[in-house]
Short mmCIF file of C-alpha atoms in Angstrom, two decimals:
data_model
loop_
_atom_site.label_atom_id
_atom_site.label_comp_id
_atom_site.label_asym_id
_atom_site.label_seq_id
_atom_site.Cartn_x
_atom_site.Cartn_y
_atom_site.Cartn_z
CA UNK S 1 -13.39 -51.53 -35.87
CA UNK S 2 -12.62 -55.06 -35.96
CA UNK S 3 -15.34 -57.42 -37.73
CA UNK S 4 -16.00 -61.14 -37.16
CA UNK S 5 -12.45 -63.46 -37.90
CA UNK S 6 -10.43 -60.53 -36.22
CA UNK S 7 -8.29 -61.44 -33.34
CA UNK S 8 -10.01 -58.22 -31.48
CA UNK S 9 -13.74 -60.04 -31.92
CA UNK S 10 -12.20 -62.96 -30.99
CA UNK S 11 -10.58 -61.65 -27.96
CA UNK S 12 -13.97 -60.21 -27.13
CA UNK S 13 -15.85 -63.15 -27.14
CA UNK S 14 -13.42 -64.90 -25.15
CA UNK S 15 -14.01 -62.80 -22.44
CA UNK S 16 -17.62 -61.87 -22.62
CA UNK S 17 -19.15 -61.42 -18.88
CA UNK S 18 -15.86 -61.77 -17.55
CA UNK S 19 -13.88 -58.50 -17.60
CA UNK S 20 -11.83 -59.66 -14.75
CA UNK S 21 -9.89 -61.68 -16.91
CA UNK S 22 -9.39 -59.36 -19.54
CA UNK S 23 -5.46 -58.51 -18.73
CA UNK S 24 -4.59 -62.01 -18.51
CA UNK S 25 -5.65 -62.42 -21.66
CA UNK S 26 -3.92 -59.58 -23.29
CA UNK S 27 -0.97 -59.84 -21.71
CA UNK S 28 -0.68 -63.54 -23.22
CA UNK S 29 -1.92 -62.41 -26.49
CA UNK S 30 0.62 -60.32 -26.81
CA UNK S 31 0.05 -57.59 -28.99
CA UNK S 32 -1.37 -53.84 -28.88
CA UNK S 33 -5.38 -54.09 -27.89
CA UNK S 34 -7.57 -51.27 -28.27
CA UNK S 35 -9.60 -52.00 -25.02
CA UNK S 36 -12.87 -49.82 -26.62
CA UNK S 37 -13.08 -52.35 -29.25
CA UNK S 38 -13.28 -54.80 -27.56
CA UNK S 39 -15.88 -53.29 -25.19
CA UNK S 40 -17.80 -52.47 -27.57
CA UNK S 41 -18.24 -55.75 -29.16
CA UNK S 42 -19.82 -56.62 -25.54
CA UNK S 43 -22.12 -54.16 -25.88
CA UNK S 44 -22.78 -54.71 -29.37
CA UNK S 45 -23.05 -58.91 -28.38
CA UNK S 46 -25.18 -58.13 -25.76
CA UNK S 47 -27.92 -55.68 -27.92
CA UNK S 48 -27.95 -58.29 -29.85
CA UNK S 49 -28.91 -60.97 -27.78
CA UNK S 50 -31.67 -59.24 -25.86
CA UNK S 51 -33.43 -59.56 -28.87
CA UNK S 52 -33.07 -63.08 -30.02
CA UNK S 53 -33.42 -64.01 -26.02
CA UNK S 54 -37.00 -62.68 -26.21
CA UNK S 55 -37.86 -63.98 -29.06
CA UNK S 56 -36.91 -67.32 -27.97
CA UNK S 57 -38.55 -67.12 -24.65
CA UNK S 58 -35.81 -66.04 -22.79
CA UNK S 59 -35.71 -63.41 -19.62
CA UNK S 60 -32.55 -61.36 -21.06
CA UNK S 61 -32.66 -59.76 -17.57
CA UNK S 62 -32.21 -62.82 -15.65
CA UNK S 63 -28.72 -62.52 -13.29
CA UNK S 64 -25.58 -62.70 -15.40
CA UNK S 65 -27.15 -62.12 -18.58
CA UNK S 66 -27.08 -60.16 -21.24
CA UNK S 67 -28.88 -57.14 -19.46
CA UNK S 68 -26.11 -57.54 -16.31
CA UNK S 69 -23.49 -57.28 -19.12
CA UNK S 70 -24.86 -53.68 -20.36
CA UNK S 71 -25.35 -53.08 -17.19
CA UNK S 72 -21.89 -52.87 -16.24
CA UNK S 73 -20.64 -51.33 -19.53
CA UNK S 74 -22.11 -47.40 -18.08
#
C-alpha cells in the first residue's frame, strides 16, 4: 500500500470525489496504477473525515461530501 509522499496517495487525492477523471489522469501519469489503491485511499480519506467533520460541526452527510464519496465506493 502506498503511504503519504507516494505518487499513488498523491494520485488519490488529486482525484478525490471525482472518479470521472481518473483515466485522464493516469493515462498522463504514465505509469502502472493499481486502481484499488487508490480507491482505497478514498475510502480511507473519507473515514477519516467523517470524524473530524463532526467534531468540527460539520454535516459529513451533506451532498458531495464525504458520506456521498463512501457512498459510491459499494
Amino acid at each position: 500500500m502506498s503511504c503519504r509522499g507516494d505518487a499513488l496517495y498523491d494520485l488519490a487525492t488529486l482525484t478525490l470525489g471525482h472518479e470521472e477523471h481518473l483515466g485522464d489522469v493516469i493515462a498522463g501519469y504514465g505509469a502502472d496504477v493499481d486502481l484499488d489503491v487508490i480507491r482505497a485511499w478514498w475510502s480511507l480519506r473519507s473515514l477519516l473525515g467523517v470524524r473530524w467533520l463532526i467534531e468540527h460541526g460539520f454535516d459529513p452527510s451533506a451532498p458531495g461530501c464525504e458520506v456521498d464519496v463512501l457512498r459510491s465506493r459499494m
